[in-house]
Amino acid sequence: MGLRIIPPDTNINFIGVRKYAYAFSIILILVGLISLVVKGGPRLGIDFAGGTIIQIEFDKGLDIDRVKSALNDVPLSGLTIQRFGQDDENTVLLRTSTEEANPEQIRAMVSEALASNMADTPFTVQRLEMVGPKVGADLRGKALEALFYAVLLIAIYISGRFEQRWMTSAIMAGGLAGTIYVLQLMSLPTTYLIVAAMLITLALCWYLKLNYALGAVVALTHDVIVTVGIFSLLNKEFDLTIIAALLTIVGYSLNDTIIVFDRIRENLRGKSGKSSLSRLVNKSINETLSRTILTSGTTLMVVFCLFLFGGGVIHDFAFALLVGIFVGTYSSIYVASPILLGFGPTLPDSEPEDRERAAV
């Protein structure tokens, strides 16, 4: 018998508070979207916006104001200077959007200014990276495509796994591909194409009654939007590591959702199918609660250690995972399951009368 930290007869009424959960999620999403609109979109890192980044480590106590003063006369457009990593690392990160100098010229200008104005503080240039605007735009488009195709393939997989409707899923994928092809002929920007594709995916799931997939896709979209909104509120940068974190969050949240959906399907087929659907969904969430707490708790401990001790390079990546684990666990209980309850789960292997009974 596996480890259980929740008594078997636990019956927390998760479904009963779903309306409050909907309101909470809508507020979170709206606050994040307002932040994005006010700030003109997410704060893009050098990977997506293009430019040059220089990481410099000083040998002793770092005074960030002194560094800014030392670089005040360096002719680099859009130069920003910020502390990087933990306080005891004495490291700063310089970013510039200049296109009038190559990386070696930028290194020489910065090194010369620091050597002249901070002669008593030795330093080392640890990293220098340059990304052109076109490369940044290409990376941004590829990252959005990766997120979209991950969600689309998940929708097809969920439909096939839980409803045995592979052909319907294939029809959905074909319809989506055709629509996107038509939209591409209109030369729409990649961002609008991805948004349109997500909306079409949700509409097709609803129209074709792929209810498990609809619940899962809405939950995953919810997780990504909330995480992006929190990053915007905290004015954190988006780069390739954050996209990797978002894809990891999608996988983690999906795993949680599948566990709950599996238990709902098993209970629908068993004796519990005689209960009302809302009680059955609530019972399924309670039965998987021990597993949810253990998995989320142990994962959080690991990611929290990464956040504290992993260093500045992966600090934001770990922060995105921390947010994603909380949001993904929440959405599998309060978003995916209530949506499945609202549209009604199906029993692919059952007789028609069983389906009618399950819908009572």
Short mmCIF file of C-alpha atoms in Angstrom, two decimals:
data_model
loop_
_atom_site.label_atom_id
_atom_site.label_comp_id
_atom_site.label_asym_id
_atom_site.label_seq_id
_atom_site.Cartn_x
_atom_site.Cartn_y
_atom_site.Cartn_z
CA MET A 1 0.00 0.00 0.00
CA GLY A 2 1.37 3.39 -0.99
CA LEU A 3 2.07 6.28 1.33
CA ARG A 4 -1.10 8.23 2.17
CA ILE A 5 -1.00 11.52 4.05
CA ILE A 6 -4.71 12.16 3.59
CA PRO A 7 -7.23 9.80 5.32
CA PRO A 8 -9.18 7.62 2.83
CA ASP A 9 -12.56 9.07 3.89
CA THR A 10 -11.54 12.70 3.27
CA ASN A 11 -14.25 14.62 1.45
CA ILE A 12 -13.21 18.22 0.88
CA ASN A 13 -15.78 20.02 -1.23
CA PHE A 14 -13.53 21.28 -4.05
CA ILE A 15 -16.29 21.36 -6.64
CA GLY A 16 -18.62 23.32 -4.34
CA VAL A 17 -16.33 26.37 -4.43
CA ARG A 18 -15.65 26.25 -8.17
CA LYS A 19 -17.44 29.56 -8.79
CA TYR A 20 -15.09 31.33 -6.37
CA ALA A 21 -12.17 29.59 -8.09
CA TYR A 22 -13.43 30.80 -11.49
CA ALA A 23 -13.63 34.36 -10.13
CA PHE A 24 -10.12 34.09 -8.64
CA SER A 25 -8.68 32.81 -11.93
CA ILE A 26 -10.43 35.51 -13.97
CA ILE A 27 -9.06 38.22 -11.66
CA LEU A 28 -5.53 36.77 -11.91
CA ILE A 29 -5.74 36.64 -15.71
CA LEU A 30 -7.21 40.14 -16.04
CA VAL A 31 -4.56 41.68 -13.76
CA GLY A 32 -1.82 40.01 -15.79
CA LEU A 33 -3.33 41.06 -19.13
CA ILE A 34 -3.76 44.67 -17.94
CA SER A 35 -0.12 44.69 -16.86
CA LEU A 36 0.92 43.39 -20.29
CA VAL A 37 -1.17 46.02 -22.09
CA VAL A 38 0.07 48.89 -19.90
CA LYS A 39 3.71 47.86 -20.38
CA GLY A 40 3.32 47.23 -24.11
CA GLY A 41 3.80 43.47 -23.85
CA PRO A 42 6.24 41.26 -21.97
CA ARG A 43 9.71 42.58 -21.18
CA LEU A 44 11.76 40.68 -23.75
CA GLY A 45 15.27 39.52 -22.95
CA ILE A 46 18.17 39.73 -25.34
CA ASP A 47 17.27 36.34 -26.86
CA PHE A 48 14.08 37.82 -28.31
CA ALA A 49 14.68 41.57 -28.52
CA GLY A 50 18.25 41.46 -29.85
CA GLY A 51 21.27 43.38 -28.53
CA THR A 52 24.38 42.64 -26.49
CA ILE A 53 24.71 41.41 -22.93
CA ILE A 54 27.88 41.54 -20.82
CA GLN A 55 28.30 39.84 -17.46
CA ILE A 56 31.06 41.26 -15.26
CA GLU A 57 32.27 39.95 -11.90
CA PHE A 58 34.19 42.22 -9.51
CA ASP A 59 36.74 40.86 -7.07
CA LYS A 60 35.41 42.71 -4.03
CA GLY A 61 32.43 44.60 -2.66
CA LEU A 62 30.19 45.87 -5.44
CA ASP A 63 28.65 49.36 -5.42
CA ILE A 64 26.11 49.40 -8.26
CA ASP A 65 25.86 53.21 -8.25
CA ARG A 66 29.63 53.46 -8.68
CA VAL A 67 29.50 51.11 -11.67
CA LYS A 68 26.74 53.21 -13.27
CA SER A 69 28.78 56.34 -12.71
CA ALA A 70 31.89 54.69 -14.20
CA LEU A 71 29.99 53.75 -17.38
CA ASN A 72 28.08 57.01 -17.65
CA ASP A 73 30.09 58.33 -20.60
CA VAL A 74 30.30 55.07 -22.59
CA PRO A 75 28.52 55.71 -25.96
CA LEU A 76 26.29 52.63 -25.96
CA SER A 77 22.60 53.17 -26.72
CA GLY A 78 20.00 51.72 -24.35
CA LEU A 79 22.65 50.71 -21.80
CA THR A 80 21.13 49.22 -18.64
CA ILE A 81 23.07 48.06 -15.60
CA GLN A 82 21.72 45.77 -12.90
CA ARG A 83 23.02 43.52 -10.16
CA PHE A 84 22.99 39.84 -11.10
CA GLY A 85 22.77 36.78 -8.88
CA GLN A 86 23.18 36.74 -5.11
CA ASP A 87 24.51 39.75 -3.17
CA ASP A 88 27.81 38.02 -2.40
CA GLU A 89 28.54 37.27 -6.07
CA ASN A 90 29.53 40.90 -6.89
CA THR A 91 28.25 40.46 -10.44
CA VAL A 92 26.54 42.96 -12.75
CA LEU A 93 24.74 42.49 -16.06
CA LEU A 94 25.03 45.14 -18.78
CA ARG A 95 22.61 45.25 -21.70
CA THR A 96 22.79 47.47 -24.75
CA SER A 97 20.73 47.64 -27.93
CA THR A 98 23.46 49.33 -29.95
CA GLU A 99 24.02 48.09 -33.50
CA GLU A 100 26.93 50.43 -34.23
CA ALA A 101 29.65 48.35 -32.57
CA ASN A 102 30.64 44.72 -32.69
CA PRO A 103 31.04 42.63 -29.50
CA GLU A 104 34.80 43.17 -29.23
CA GLN A 105 34.43 46.94 -29.57
CA ILE A 106 31.75 46.91 -26.86
CA ARG A 107 33.99 44.83 -24.58
CA ALA A 108 36.89 47.24 -25.13
CA MET A 109 34.76 50.33 -24.37
CA VAL A 110 33.33 48.86 -21.18
CA SER A 111 36.66 47.47 -19.95
CA GLU A 112 38.44 50.76 -20.59
CA ALA A 113 35.81 52.78 -18.74
CA LEU A 114 35.81 50.47 -15.72
CA ALA A 115 39.62 50.27 -15.60
CA SER A 116 39.88 54.08 -15.66
CA ASN A 117 37.13 54.92 -13.19
CA MET A 118 37.34 51.90 -10.86
CA ALA A 119 41.06 51.18 -10.84
CA ASP A 120 40.92 49.91 -7.25
CA THR A 121 38.33 47.22 -8.08
CA PRO A 122 39.62 44.42 -10.36
CA PHE A 123 37.01 42.79 -12.57
CA THR A 124 36.56 39.96 -15.08
CA VAL A 125 34.28 39.84 -18.13
CA GLN A 126 32.62 36.47 -17.67
CA ARG A 127 30.19 36.49 -20.59
CA LEU A 128 29.52 38.51 -23.71
CA GLU A 129 26.67 37.56 -26.03
CA MET A 130 25.16 39.31 -29.01
CA VAL A 131 21.87 38.54 -30.77
CA GLY A 132 20.75 40.39 -33.89
CA PRO A 133 17.18 41.77 -34.16
CA LYS A 134 16.24 39.32 -36.96
CA VAL A 135 17.57 36.35 -35.01
CA GLY A 136 15.65 37.58 -31.95
CA ALA A 137 12.42 37.83 -33.94
CA ASP A 138 12.95 34.33 -35.38
CA LEU A 139 13.58 32.90 -31.92
CA ARG A 140 10.44 34.62 -30.61
CA GLY A 141 8.32 33.11 -33.38
CA LYS A 142 9.81 29.63 -32.85
CA ALA A 143 9.19 29.83 -29.11
CA LEU A 144 5.52 30.72 -29.62
CA GLU A 145 5.16 27.91 -32.16
CA ALA A 146 6.68 25.44 -29.68
CA LEU A 147 4.14 26.44 -27.02
CA PHE A 148 1.22 26.19 -29.44
CA TYR A 149 2.16 22.79 -30.92
CA ALA A 150 2.73 21.42 -27.42
CA VAL A 151 -0.83 22.35 -26.45
CA LEU A 152 -2.28 21.08 -29.78
CA LEU A 153 -0.58 17.68 -29.52
CA ILE A 154 -1.74 17.43 -25.91
CA ALA A 155 -5.34 18.05 -27.05
CA ILE A 156 -5.07 15.25 -29.62
CA TYR A 157 -3.48 12.89 -27.08
CA ILE A 158 -6.10 13.59 -24.39
CA SER A 159 -8.96 13.05 -26.85
CA GLY A 160 -7.55 9.72 -27.98
CA ARG A 161 -6.60 8.50 -24.51
CA PHE A 162 -9.80 9.33 -22.64
CA GLU A 163 -12.45 9.27 -25.36
CA GLN A 164 -10.96 6.89 -27.94
CA ARG A 165 -11.75 9.42 -30.64
CA TRP A 166 -8.54 9.47 -32.60
CA MET A 167 -10.33 10.12 -35.90
CA THR A 168 -12.15 13.14 -34.46
CA SER A 169 -8.85 14.41 -33.11
CA ALA A 170 -7.29 14.01 -36.54
CA ILE A 171 -10.20 15.96 -38.05
CA MET A 172 -9.61 18.71 -35.50
CA ALA A 173 -5.90 18.84 -36.34
CA GLY A 174 -6.67 18.93 -40.09
CA GLY A 175 -9.27 21.68 -39.67
CA LEU A 176 -6.86 23.71 -37.58
CA ALA A 177 -4.01 23.29 -40.06
CA GLY A 178 -6.27 24.40 -42.93
CA THR A 179 -7.49 27.48 -41.06
CA ILE A 180 -3.97 28.49 -40.07
CA TYR A 181 -2.83 28.09 -43.69
CA VAL A 182 -5.56 30.49 -44.81
CA LEU A 183 -4.60 32.99 -42.09
CA GLN A 184 -0.94 32.77 -43.12
CA LEU A 185 -1.94 33.84 -46.63
CA MET A 186 -3.15 37.08 -45.01
CA SER A 187 0.41 37.71 -43.73
CA LEU A 188 -0.65 38.03 -40.09
CA PRO A 189 2.16 38.38 -37.48
CA THR A 190 3.16 35.16 -35.73
CA THR A 191 1.71 36.32 -32.40
CA TYR A 192 -1.77 36.83 -33.88
CA LEU A 193 -1.54 33.49 -35.67
CA ILE A 194 -0.78 31.69 -32.41
CA VAL A 195 -3.63 33.45 -30.57
CA ALA A 196 -6.01 32.59 -33.43
CA ALA A 197 -4.82 28.97 -33.42
CA MET A 198 -5.42 28.66 -29.66
CA LEU A 199 -8.94 30.06 -29.96
CA ILE A 200 -9.72 27.76 -32.91
CA THR A 201 -8.40 24.76 -30.95
CA LEU A 202 -10.71 25.55 -28.02
CA ALA A 203 -13.67 26.12 -30.36
CA LEU A 204 -13.06 22.81 -32.17
CA CYS A 205 -12.75 20.91 -28.86
CA TRP A 206 -16.09 22.39 -27.80
CA TYR A 207 -17.84 21.80 -31.16
CA LEU A 208 -16.57 18.20 -31.52
CA LYS A 209 -17.41 17.52 -27.85
CA LEU A 210 -13.83 16.58 -26.94
CA ASN A 211 -14.58 17.46 -23.34
CA TYR A 212 -11.52 15.94 -21.66
CA ALA A 213 -9.28 17.76 -24.14
CA LEU A 214 -11.25 20.99 -23.63
CA GLY A 215 -10.74 20.85 -19.85
CA ALA A 216 -7.03 20.07 -20.21
CA VAL A 217 -6.35 22.76 -22.85
CA VAL A 218 -8.19 25.46 -20.89
CA ALA A 219 -6.21 24.53 -17.76
CA LEU A 220 -2.87 24.61 -19.61
CA THR A 221 -3.70 27.93 -21.28
CA HIS A 222 -4.73 29.28 -17.86
CA ASP A 223 -1.37 28.23 -16.37
CA VAL A 224 0.69 29.85 -19.12
CA ILE A 225 -1.29 33.12 -19.08
CA VAL A 226 -1.15 33.42 -15.28
CA THR A 227 2.61 32.75 -15.21
CA VAL A 228 3.24 35.28 -18.00
CA GLY A 229 1.06 37.82 -16.16
CA ILE A 230 2.99 37.39 -12.91
CA PHE A 231 6.28 37.84 -14.78
CA SER A 232 4.89 41.04 -16.31
CA LEU A 233 3.74 42.33 -12.91
CA LEU A 234 7.20 41.72 -11.45
CA ASN A 235 8.86 43.22 -14.56
CA LYS A 236 10.91 40.08 -15.15
CA GLU A 237 12.46 39.33 -18.53
CA PHE A 238 11.33 36.69 -21.02
CA ASP A 239 14.05 34.74 -22.71
CA LEU A 240 14.56 31.20 -23.97
CA THR A 241 14.98 29.80 -20.45
CA ILE A 242 11.53 31.12 -19.50
CA ILE A 243 10.00 29.46 -22.58
CA ALA A 244 11.67 26.22 -21.45
CA ALA A 245 10.10 26.77 -18.01
CA LEU A 246 6.66 27.35 -19.57
CA LEU A 247 6.92 24.10 -21.56
CA THR A 248 7.95 22.32 -18.35
CA ILE A 249 4.93 23.82 -16.57
CA VAL A 250 2.65 22.59 -19.38
CA GLY A 251 4.01 19.06 -18.94
CA TYR A 252 3.74 19.18 -15.14
CA SER A 253 0.20 20.55 -15.15
CA LEU A 254 -0.87 18.00 -17.77
CA ASN A 255 0.47 15.15 -15.64
CA ASP A 256 -1.60 16.36 -12.68
CA THR A 257 -4.70 16.76 -14.83
CA ILE A 258 -4.35 13.27 -16.34
CA ILE A 259 -4.15 11.70 -12.86
CA VAL A 260 -7.44 13.34 -11.83
CA PHE A 261 -9.12 12.58 -15.18
CA ASP A 262 -8.03 8.94 -14.93
CA ARG A 263 -9.67 8.60 -11.52
CA ILE A 264 -12.85 10.28 -12.77
CA ARG A 265 -13.02 7.80 -15.66
CA GLU A 266 -12.41 4.84 -13.35
CA ASN A 267 -15.12 5.98 -10.95
CA LEU A 268 -17.54 6.52 -13.83
CA ARG A 269 -17.05 2.89 -14.84
CA GLY A 270 -17.34 1.53 -11.31
CA LYS A 271 -19.92 1.53 -8.59
CA SER A 272 -19.39 5.22 -7.94
CA GLY A 273 -21.05 5.87 -11.32
CA LYS A 274 -24.37 5.73 -9.48
CA SER A 275 -23.51 8.93 -7.63
CA SER A 276 -24.25 12.35 -9.04
CA LEU A 277 -21.59 13.57 -11.40
CA SER A 278 -20.49 16.48 -9.21
CA ARG A 279 -20.05 14.17 -6.18
CA LEU A 280 -18.14 11.69 -8.34
CA VAL A 281 -15.74 14.37 -9.62
CA ASN A 282 -15.27 15.67 -6.07
CA LYS A 283 -14.63 12.14 -4.81
CA SER A 284 -12.06 11.58 -7.57
CA ILE A 285 -10.16 14.76 -6.63
CA ASN A 286 -10.14 13.71 -2.96
CA GLU A 287 -8.89 10.22 -3.82
CA THR A 288 -5.92 11.66 -5.71
CA LEU A 289 -5.21 14.36 -3.11
CA SER A 290 -2.42 12.42 -1.33
CA ARG A 291 -0.62 11.85 -4.60
CA THR A 292 -1.08 15.51 -5.60
CA ILE A 293 0.30 16.84 -2.31
CA LEU A 294 3.27 14.44 -2.28
CA THR A 295 4.20 15.12 -5.90
CA SER A 296 3.77 18.88 -5.71
CA GLY A 297 5.45 19.09 -2.28
CA THR A 298 8.57 17.16 -3.25
CA THR A 299 8.85 18.98 -6.57
CA LEU A 300 8.49 22.32 -4.83
CA MET A 301 11.30 21.46 -2.40
CA VAL A 302 13.67 20.68 -5.26
CA VAL A 303 12.75 23.78 -7.27
CA PHE A 304 12.93 25.98 -4.17
CA CYS A 305 16.52 24.79 -3.55
CA LEU A 306 17.27 25.56 -7.19
CA PHE A 307 15.75 29.02 -6.72
CA LEU A 308 17.84 29.75 -3.62
CA PHE A 309 21.17 28.19 -4.52
CA GLY A 310 21.12 27.70 -8.30
CA GLY A 311 22.77 31.04 -9.09
CA GLY A 312 21.67 34.02 -11.13
CA VAL A 313 21.68 32.28 -14.53
CA ILE A 314 18.73 30.01 -13.65
CA HIS A 315 17.13 32.19 -10.97
CA ASP A 316 14.20 33.33 -13.15
CA PHE A 317 13.84 29.84 -14.62
CA ALA A 318 13.43 28.41 -11.11
CA PHE A 319 11.02 31.22 -10.19
CA ALA A 320 8.85 30.43 -13.23
CA LEU A 321 8.77 26.76 -12.17
CA LEU A 322 7.78 27.73 -8.61
CA VAL A 323 4.87 29.78 -9.93
CA GLY A 324 3.96 27.08 -12.45
CA ILE A 325 3.83 24.27 -9.90
CA PHE A 326 1.43 26.24 -7.69
CA VAL A 327 -0.73 27.31 -10.64
CA GLY A 328 -0.62 23.88 -12.34
CA THR A 329 -1.71 22.05 -9.18
CA TYR A 330 -4.47 24.60 -8.60
CA SER A 331 -5.73 24.39 -12.19
CA SER A 332 -5.94 20.58 -12.26
CA ILE A 333 -8.35 20.77 -9.29
CA TYR A 334 -10.20 24.05 -9.78
CA VAL A 335 -10.12 24.59 -13.56
CA ALA A 336 -9.80 21.33 -15.54
CA SER A 337 -12.12 19.18 -13.39
CA PRO A 338 -14.95 21.77 -13.06
CA ILE A 339 -14.86 22.37 -16.83
CA LEU A 340 -15.09 18.63 -17.45
CA LEU A 341 -18.00 18.54 -15.01
CA GLY A 342 -19.71 21.40 -16.85
CA PHE A 343 -19.50 19.78 -20.29
CA GLY A 344 -19.89 16.17 -19.09
CA PRO A 345 -17.28 13.38 -19.34
CA THR A 346 -17.96 10.50 -21.77
CA LEU A 347 -17.63 6.75 -21.34
CA PRO A 348 -16.17 5.39 -24.59
CA ASP A 349 -16.52 1.71 -23.76
CA SER A 350 -19.95 1.86 -22.15
CA GLU A 351 -23.39 1.18 -23.49
CA PRO A 352 -25.74 4.08 -24.25
CA GLU A 353 -27.69 3.54 -21.03
CA ASP A 354 -24.44 3.85 -19.04
CA ARG A 355 -23.75 7.20 -20.66
CA GLU A 356 -27.23 8.40 -19.74
CA ARG A 357 -26.75 7.22 -16.16
CA ALA A 358 -23.38 8.98 -15.89
CA ALA A 359 -24.95 12.23 -17.02
CA VAL A 360 -27.51 12.19 -14.18
#
